[in-house]
PDB file of C-alpha atoms in Angstrom:
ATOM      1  CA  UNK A  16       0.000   0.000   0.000  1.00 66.00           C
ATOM      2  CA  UNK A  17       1.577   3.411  -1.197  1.00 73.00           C
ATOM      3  CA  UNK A  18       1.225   5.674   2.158  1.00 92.00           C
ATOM      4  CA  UNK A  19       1.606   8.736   0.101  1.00 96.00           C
ATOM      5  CA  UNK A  20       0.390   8.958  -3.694  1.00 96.00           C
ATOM      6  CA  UNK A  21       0.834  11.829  -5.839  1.00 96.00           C
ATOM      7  CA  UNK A  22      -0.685  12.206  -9.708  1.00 96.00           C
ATOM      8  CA  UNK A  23       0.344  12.535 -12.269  1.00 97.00           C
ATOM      9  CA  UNK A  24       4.226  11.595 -12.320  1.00 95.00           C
ATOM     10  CA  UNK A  25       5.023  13.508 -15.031  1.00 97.00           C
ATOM     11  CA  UNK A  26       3.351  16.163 -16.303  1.00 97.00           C
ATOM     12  CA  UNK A  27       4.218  18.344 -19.556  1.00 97.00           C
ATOM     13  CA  UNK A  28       2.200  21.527 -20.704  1.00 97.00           C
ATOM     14  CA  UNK A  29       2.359  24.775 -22.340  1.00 97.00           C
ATOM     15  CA  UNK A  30       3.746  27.627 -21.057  1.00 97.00           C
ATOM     16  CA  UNK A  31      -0.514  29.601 -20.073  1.00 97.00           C
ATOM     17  CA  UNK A  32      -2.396  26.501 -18.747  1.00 97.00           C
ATOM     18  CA  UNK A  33      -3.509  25.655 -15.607  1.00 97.00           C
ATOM     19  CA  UNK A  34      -2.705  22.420 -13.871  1.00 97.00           C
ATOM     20  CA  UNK A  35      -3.468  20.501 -10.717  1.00 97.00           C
ATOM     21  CA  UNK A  36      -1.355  17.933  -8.839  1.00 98.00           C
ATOM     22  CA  UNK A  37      -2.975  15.554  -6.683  1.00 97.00           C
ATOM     23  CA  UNK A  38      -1.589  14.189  -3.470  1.00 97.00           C
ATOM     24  CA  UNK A  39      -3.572  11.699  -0.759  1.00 97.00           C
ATOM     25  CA  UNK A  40      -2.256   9.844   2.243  1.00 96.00           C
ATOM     26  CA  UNK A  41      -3.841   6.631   4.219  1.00 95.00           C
ATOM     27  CA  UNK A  42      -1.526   6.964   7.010  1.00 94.00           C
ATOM     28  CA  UNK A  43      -3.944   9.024   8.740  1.00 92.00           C
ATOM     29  CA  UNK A  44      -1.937  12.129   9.419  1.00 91.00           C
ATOM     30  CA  UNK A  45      -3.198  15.500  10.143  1.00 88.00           C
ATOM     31  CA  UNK A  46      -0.357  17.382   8.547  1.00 90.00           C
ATOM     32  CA  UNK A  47       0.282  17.632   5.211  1.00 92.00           C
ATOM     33  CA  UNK A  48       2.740  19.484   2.922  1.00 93.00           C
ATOM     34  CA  UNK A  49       4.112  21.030  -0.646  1.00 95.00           C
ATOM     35  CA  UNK A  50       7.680  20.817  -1.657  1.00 94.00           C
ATOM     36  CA  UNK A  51       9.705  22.002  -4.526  1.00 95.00           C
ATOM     37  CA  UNK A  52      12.903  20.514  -5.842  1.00 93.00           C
ATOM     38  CA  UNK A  53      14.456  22.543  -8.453  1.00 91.00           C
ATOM     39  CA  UNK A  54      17.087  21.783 -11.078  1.00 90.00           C
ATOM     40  CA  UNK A  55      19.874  21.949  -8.741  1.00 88.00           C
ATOM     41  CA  UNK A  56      17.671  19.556  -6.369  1.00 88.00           C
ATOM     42  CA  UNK A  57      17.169  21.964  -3.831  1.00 90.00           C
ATOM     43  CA  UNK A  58      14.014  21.231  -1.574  1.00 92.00           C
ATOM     44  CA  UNK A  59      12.094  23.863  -0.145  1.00 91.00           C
ATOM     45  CA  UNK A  60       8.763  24.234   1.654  1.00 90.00           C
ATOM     46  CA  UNK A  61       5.687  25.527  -0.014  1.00 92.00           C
ATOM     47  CA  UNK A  62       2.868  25.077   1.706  1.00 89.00           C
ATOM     48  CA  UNK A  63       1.800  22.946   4.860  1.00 89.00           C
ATOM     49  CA  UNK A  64      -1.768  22.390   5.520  1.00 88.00           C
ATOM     50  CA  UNK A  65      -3.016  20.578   9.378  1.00 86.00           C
ATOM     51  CA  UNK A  66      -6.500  19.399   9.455  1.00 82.00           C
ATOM     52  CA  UNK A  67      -7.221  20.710   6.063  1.00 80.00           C
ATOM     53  CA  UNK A  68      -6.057  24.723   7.842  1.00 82.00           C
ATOM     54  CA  UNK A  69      -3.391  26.300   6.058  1.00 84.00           C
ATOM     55  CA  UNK A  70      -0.412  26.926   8.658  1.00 80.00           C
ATOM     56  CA  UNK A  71       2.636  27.665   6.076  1.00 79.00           C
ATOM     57  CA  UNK A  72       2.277  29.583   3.108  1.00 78.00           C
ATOM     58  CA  UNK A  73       6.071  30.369   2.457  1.00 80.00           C
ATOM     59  CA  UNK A  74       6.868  33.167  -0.356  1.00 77.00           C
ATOM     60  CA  UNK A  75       4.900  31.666  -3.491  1.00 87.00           C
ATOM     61  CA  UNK A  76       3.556  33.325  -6.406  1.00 90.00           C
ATOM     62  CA  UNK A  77      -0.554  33.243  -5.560  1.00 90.00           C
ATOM     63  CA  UNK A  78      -0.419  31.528  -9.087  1.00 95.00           C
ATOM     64  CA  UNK A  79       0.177  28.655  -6.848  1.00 94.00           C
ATOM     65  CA  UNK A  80      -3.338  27.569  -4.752  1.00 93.00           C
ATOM     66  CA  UNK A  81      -3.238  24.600  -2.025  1.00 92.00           C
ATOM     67  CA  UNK A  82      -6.666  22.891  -1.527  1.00 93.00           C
ATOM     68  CA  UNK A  83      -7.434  20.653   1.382  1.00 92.00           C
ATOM     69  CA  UNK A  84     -10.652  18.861   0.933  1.00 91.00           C
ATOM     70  CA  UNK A  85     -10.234  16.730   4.040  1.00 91.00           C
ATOM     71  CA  UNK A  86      -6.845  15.970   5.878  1.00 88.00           C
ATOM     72  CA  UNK A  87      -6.028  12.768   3.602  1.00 94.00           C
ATOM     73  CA  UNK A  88      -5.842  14.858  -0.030  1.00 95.00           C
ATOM     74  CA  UNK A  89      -3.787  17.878  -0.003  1.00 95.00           C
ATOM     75  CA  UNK A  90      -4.234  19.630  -4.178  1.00 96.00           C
ATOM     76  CA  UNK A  91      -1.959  21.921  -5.718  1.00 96.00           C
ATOM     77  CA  UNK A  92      -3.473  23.842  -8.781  1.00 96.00           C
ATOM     78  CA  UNK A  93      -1.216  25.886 -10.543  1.00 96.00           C
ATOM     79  CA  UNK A  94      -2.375  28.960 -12.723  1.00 96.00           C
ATOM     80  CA  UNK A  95      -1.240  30.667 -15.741  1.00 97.00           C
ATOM     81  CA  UNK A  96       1.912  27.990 -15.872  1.00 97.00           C
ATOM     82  CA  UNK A  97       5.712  29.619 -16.697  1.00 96.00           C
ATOM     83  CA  UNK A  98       8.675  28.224 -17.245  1.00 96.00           C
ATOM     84  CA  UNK A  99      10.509  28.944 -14.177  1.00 94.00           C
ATOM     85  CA  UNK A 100       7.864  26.154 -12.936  1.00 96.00           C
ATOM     86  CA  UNK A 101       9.324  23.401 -14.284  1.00 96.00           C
ATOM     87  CA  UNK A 102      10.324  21.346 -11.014  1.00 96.00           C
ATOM     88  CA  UNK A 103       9.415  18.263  -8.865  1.00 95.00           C
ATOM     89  CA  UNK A 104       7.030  19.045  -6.718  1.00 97.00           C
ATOM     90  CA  UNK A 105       6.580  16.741  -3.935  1.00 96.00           C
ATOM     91  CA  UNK A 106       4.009  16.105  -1.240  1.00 96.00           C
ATOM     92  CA  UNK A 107       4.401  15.076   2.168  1.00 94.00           C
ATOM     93  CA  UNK A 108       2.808  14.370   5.487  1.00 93.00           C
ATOM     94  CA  UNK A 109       3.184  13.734   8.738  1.00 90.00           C
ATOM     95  CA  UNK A 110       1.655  13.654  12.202  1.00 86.00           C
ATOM     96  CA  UNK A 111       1.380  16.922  14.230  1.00 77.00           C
ATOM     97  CA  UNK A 112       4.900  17.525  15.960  1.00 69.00           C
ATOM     98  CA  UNK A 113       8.472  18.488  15.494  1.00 62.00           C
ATOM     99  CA  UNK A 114      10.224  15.672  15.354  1.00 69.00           C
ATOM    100  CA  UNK A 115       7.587  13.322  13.202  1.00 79.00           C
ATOM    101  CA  UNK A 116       8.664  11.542  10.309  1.00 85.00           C
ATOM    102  CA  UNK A 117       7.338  12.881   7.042  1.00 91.00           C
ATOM    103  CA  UNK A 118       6.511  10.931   4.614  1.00 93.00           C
ATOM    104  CA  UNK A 119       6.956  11.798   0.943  1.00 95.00           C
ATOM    105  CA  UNK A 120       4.751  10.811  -2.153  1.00 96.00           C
ATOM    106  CA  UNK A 121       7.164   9.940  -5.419  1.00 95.00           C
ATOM    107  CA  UNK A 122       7.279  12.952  -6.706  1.00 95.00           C
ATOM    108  CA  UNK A 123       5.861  14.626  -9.990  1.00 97.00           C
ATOM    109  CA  UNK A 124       7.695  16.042 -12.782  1.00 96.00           C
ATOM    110  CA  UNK A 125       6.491  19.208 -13.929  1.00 97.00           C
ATOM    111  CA  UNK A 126       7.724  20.620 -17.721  1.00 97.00           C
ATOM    112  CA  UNK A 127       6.642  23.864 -18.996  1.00 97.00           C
ATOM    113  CA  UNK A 128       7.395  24.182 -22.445  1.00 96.00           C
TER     114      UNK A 128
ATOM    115  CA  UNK B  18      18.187  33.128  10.016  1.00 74.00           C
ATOM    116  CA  UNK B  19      16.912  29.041   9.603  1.00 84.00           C
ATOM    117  CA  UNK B  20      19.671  27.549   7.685  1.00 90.00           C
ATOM    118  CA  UNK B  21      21.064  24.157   6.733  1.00 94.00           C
ATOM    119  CA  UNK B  22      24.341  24.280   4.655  1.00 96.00           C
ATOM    120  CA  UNK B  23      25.405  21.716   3.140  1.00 97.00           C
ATOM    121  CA  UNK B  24      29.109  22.270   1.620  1.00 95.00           C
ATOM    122  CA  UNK B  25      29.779  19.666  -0.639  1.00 95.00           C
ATOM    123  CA  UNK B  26      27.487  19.364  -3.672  1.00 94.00           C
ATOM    124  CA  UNK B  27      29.190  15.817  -4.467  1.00 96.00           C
ATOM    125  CA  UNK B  28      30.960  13.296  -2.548  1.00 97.00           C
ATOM    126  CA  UNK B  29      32.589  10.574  -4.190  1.00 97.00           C
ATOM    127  CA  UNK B  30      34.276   7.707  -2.323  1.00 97.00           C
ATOM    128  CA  UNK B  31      35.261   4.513  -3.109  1.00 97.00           C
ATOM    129  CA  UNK B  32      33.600   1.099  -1.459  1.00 97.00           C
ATOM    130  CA  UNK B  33      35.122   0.416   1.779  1.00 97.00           C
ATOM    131  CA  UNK B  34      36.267   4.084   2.521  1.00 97.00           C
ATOM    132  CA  UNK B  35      35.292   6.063   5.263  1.00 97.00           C
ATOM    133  CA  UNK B  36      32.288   8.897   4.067  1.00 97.00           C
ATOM    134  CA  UNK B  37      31.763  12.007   6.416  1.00 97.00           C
ATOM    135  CA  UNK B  38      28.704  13.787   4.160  1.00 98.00           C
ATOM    136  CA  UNK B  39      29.089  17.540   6.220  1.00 97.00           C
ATOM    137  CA  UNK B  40      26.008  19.834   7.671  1.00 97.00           C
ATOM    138  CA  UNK B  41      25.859  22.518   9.931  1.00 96.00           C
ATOM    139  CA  UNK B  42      22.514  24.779  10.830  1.00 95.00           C
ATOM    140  CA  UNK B  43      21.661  28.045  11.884  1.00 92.00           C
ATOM    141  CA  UNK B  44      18.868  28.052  14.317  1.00 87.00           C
ATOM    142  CA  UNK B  45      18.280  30.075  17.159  1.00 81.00           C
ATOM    143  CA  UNK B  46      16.078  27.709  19.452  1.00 78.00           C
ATOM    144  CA  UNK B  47      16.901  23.843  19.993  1.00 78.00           C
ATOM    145  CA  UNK B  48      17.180  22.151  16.623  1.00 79.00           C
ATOM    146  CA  UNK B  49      15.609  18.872  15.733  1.00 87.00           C
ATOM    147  CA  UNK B  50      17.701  17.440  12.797  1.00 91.00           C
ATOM    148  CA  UNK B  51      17.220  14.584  10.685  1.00 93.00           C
ATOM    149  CA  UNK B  52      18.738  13.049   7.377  1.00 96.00           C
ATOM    150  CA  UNK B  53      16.951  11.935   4.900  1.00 96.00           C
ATOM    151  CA  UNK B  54      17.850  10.111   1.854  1.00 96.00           C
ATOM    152  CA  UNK B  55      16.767   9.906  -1.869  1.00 94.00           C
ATOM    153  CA  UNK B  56      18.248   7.006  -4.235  1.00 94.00           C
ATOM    154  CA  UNK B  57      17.748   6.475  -7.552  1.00 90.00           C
ATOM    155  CA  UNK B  58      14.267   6.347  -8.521  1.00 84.00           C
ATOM    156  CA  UNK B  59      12.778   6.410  -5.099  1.00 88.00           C
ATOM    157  CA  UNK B  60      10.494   8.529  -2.933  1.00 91.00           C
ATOM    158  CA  UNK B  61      12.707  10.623  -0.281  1.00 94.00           C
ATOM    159  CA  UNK B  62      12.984   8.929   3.151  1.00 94.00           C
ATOM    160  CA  UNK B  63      13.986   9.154   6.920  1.00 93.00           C
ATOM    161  CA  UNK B  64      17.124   7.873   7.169  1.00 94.00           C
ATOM    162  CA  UNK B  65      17.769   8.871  10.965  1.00 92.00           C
ATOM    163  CA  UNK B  66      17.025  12.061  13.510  1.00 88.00           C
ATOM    164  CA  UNK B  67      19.103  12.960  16.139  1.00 84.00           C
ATOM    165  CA  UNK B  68      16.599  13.264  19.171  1.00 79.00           C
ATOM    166  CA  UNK B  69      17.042   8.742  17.946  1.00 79.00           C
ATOM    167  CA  UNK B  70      21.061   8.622  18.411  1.00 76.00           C
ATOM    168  CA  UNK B  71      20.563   5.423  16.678  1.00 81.00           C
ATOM    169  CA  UNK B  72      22.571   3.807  13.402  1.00 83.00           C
ATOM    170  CA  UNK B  73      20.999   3.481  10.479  1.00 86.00           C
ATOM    171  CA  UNK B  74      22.372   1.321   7.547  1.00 91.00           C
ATOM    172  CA  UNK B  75      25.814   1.801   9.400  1.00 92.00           C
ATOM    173  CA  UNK B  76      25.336   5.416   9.115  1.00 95.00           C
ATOM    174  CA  UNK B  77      25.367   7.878  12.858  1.00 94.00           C
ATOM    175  CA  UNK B  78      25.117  11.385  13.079  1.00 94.00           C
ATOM    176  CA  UNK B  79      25.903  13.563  16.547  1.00 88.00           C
ATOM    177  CA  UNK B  80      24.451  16.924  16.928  1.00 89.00           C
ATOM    178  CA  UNK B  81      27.407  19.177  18.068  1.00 90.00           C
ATOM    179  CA  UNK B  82      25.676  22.461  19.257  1.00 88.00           C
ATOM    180  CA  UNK B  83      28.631  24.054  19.624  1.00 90.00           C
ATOM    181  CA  UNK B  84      30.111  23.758  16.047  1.00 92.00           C
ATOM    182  CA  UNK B  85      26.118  23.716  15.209  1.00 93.00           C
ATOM    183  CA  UNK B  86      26.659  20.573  13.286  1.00 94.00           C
ATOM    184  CA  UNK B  87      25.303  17.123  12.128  1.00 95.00           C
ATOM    185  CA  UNK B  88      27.508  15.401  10.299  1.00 97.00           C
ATOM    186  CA  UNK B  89      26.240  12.092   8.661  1.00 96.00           C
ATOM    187  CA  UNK B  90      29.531   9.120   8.854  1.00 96.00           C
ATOM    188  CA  UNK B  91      29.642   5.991   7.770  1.00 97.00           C
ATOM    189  CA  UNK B  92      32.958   4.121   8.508  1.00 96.00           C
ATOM    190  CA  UNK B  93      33.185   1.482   5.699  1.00 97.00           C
ATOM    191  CA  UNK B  94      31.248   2.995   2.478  1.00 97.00           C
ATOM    192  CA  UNK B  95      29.285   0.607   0.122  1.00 97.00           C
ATOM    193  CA  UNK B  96      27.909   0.721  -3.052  1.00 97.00           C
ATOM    194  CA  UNK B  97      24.195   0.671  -2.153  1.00 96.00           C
ATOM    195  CA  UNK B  98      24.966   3.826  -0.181  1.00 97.00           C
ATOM    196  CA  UNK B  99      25.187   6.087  -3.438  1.00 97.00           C
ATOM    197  CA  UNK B 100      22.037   8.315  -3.182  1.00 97.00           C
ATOM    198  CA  UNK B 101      21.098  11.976  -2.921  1.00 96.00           C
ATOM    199  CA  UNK B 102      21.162  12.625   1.280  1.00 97.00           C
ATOM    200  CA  UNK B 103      20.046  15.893   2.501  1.00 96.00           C
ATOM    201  CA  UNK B 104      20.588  17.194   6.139  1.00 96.00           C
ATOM    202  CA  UNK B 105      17.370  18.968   7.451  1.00 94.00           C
ATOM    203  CA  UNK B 106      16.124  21.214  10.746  1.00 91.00           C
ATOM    204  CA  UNK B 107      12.536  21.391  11.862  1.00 86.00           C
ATOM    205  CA  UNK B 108      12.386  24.550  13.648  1.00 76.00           C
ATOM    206  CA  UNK B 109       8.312  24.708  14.427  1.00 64.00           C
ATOM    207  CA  UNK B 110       5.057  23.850  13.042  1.00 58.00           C
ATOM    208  CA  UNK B 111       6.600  20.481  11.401  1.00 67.00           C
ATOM    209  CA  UNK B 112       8.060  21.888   8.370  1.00 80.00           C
ATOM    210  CA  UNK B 113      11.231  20.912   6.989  1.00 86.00           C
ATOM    211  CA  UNK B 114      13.955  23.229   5.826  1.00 90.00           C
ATOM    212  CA  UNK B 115      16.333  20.802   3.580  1.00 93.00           C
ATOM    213  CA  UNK B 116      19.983  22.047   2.586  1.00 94.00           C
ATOM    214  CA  UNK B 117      20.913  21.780  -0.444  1.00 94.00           C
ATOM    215  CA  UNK B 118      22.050  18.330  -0.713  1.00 95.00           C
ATOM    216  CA  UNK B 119      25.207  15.711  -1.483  1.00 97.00           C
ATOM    217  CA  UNK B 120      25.217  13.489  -3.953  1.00 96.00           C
ATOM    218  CA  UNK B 121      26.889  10.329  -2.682  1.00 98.00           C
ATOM    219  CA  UNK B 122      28.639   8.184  -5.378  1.00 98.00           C
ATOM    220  CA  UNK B 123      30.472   5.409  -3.826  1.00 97.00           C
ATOM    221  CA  UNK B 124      32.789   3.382  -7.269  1.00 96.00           C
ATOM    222  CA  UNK B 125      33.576  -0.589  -6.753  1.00 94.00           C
TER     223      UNK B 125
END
């Protein structure tokens, strides 16, 4: 059983669109997050989201919209899509606390052509 | 400032050697650091926190507060050990802040 599932894996669009990543977790966490990986594979924070509240929006272009429709799906919906996008995006989740585990989905591979 | 720095960008060792992959932080409060690790083709995962002070795979870490660092050793280095590791802090609210990452390459 996949704890943490993201869709699609790869995803490739036009430079204009608007896109959505999904992410769900059955590990019943309350906590759930959005990371970025750029080219250089640097991870940073996004968004974190407990009990379907936002708690963390770090510095992101409002193109970028979180949606938590209950605590075990945590969406990302991009708008008007650049190329300065193009990333891995990953989601994540853990229990409420400092030093919880998180657990990460695979990953998905965002081109912006 | 929250910071994680991780100096080297790439590590390579070969099998058998001794790996040090280097972190320090910049946090104000008391830290809790972990290291995580992302091979080939796989999800990112745990790989151990320091609040544990356990071994994982043959890999320890100590927190040194003074030097404010969290060095990740392994004594004997094998070839299942190449991966993509990344030192992180969790400073509140659960989030991680990630360095930038080493890329491990350990040759037969």
């Amino acid at each position: 059983d996949t704890a943490v599932s993201q869709t699609p894996k790869y995803l490739v669009t036009q430079m204009g669109n608007d896109k959505s990543i999904k992410c769900e977790q059955n590990l019943g966490h309350d906590t759930m997050y959005w990371y970025k990986q750029d080219s250089k594979k640097f991870l940073k924070i996004m968004f974190s989201y407990n009990n379907k509240e936002l708690i963390i929006n770090e510095t992101v272009p409002n193109r970028f919209s979180p949606k938590s429709p209950d605590k075990a799906h945590l969406n990302l919906h991009i708008n008007s899509l650049e190329l300065g996008d193009s990333a891995v995006y990953f989601c994540a989740s853990s229990r409420t606390g400092s030093s919880s585990e998180a657990f990460f989905g695979q990953g998905t591979r965002l081109t912006v052509v | 400032a929250q910071r994680v720095t991780q100096p080297e960008k790439l590590l390579s060792v070969f099998k058998g050697a001794p790996v040090e992959l280097k972190c320090n932080y910049s946090y104000s409060g008391s830290p809790e650091l972990f290291w995580y690790v992302q091979y080939s083709r796989q999800r990112l995962q745990l790989l151990l926190r320091h609040i544990s002070r356990e071994s994982i795979k043959g890999f320890t870490a100590d927190l040194n507060k003074g030097e404010t660092s969290f060095h990740l050793k392994k004594p004997f280095a094998q070839e299942e050990d190449s991966a993509m590791y990344y030192c992180a802090l969790t400073p509140q609210g659960g989030k991680l802040i990630f360095g930038q990452g080493t890329e491990l390459s350990v040759k037969p």
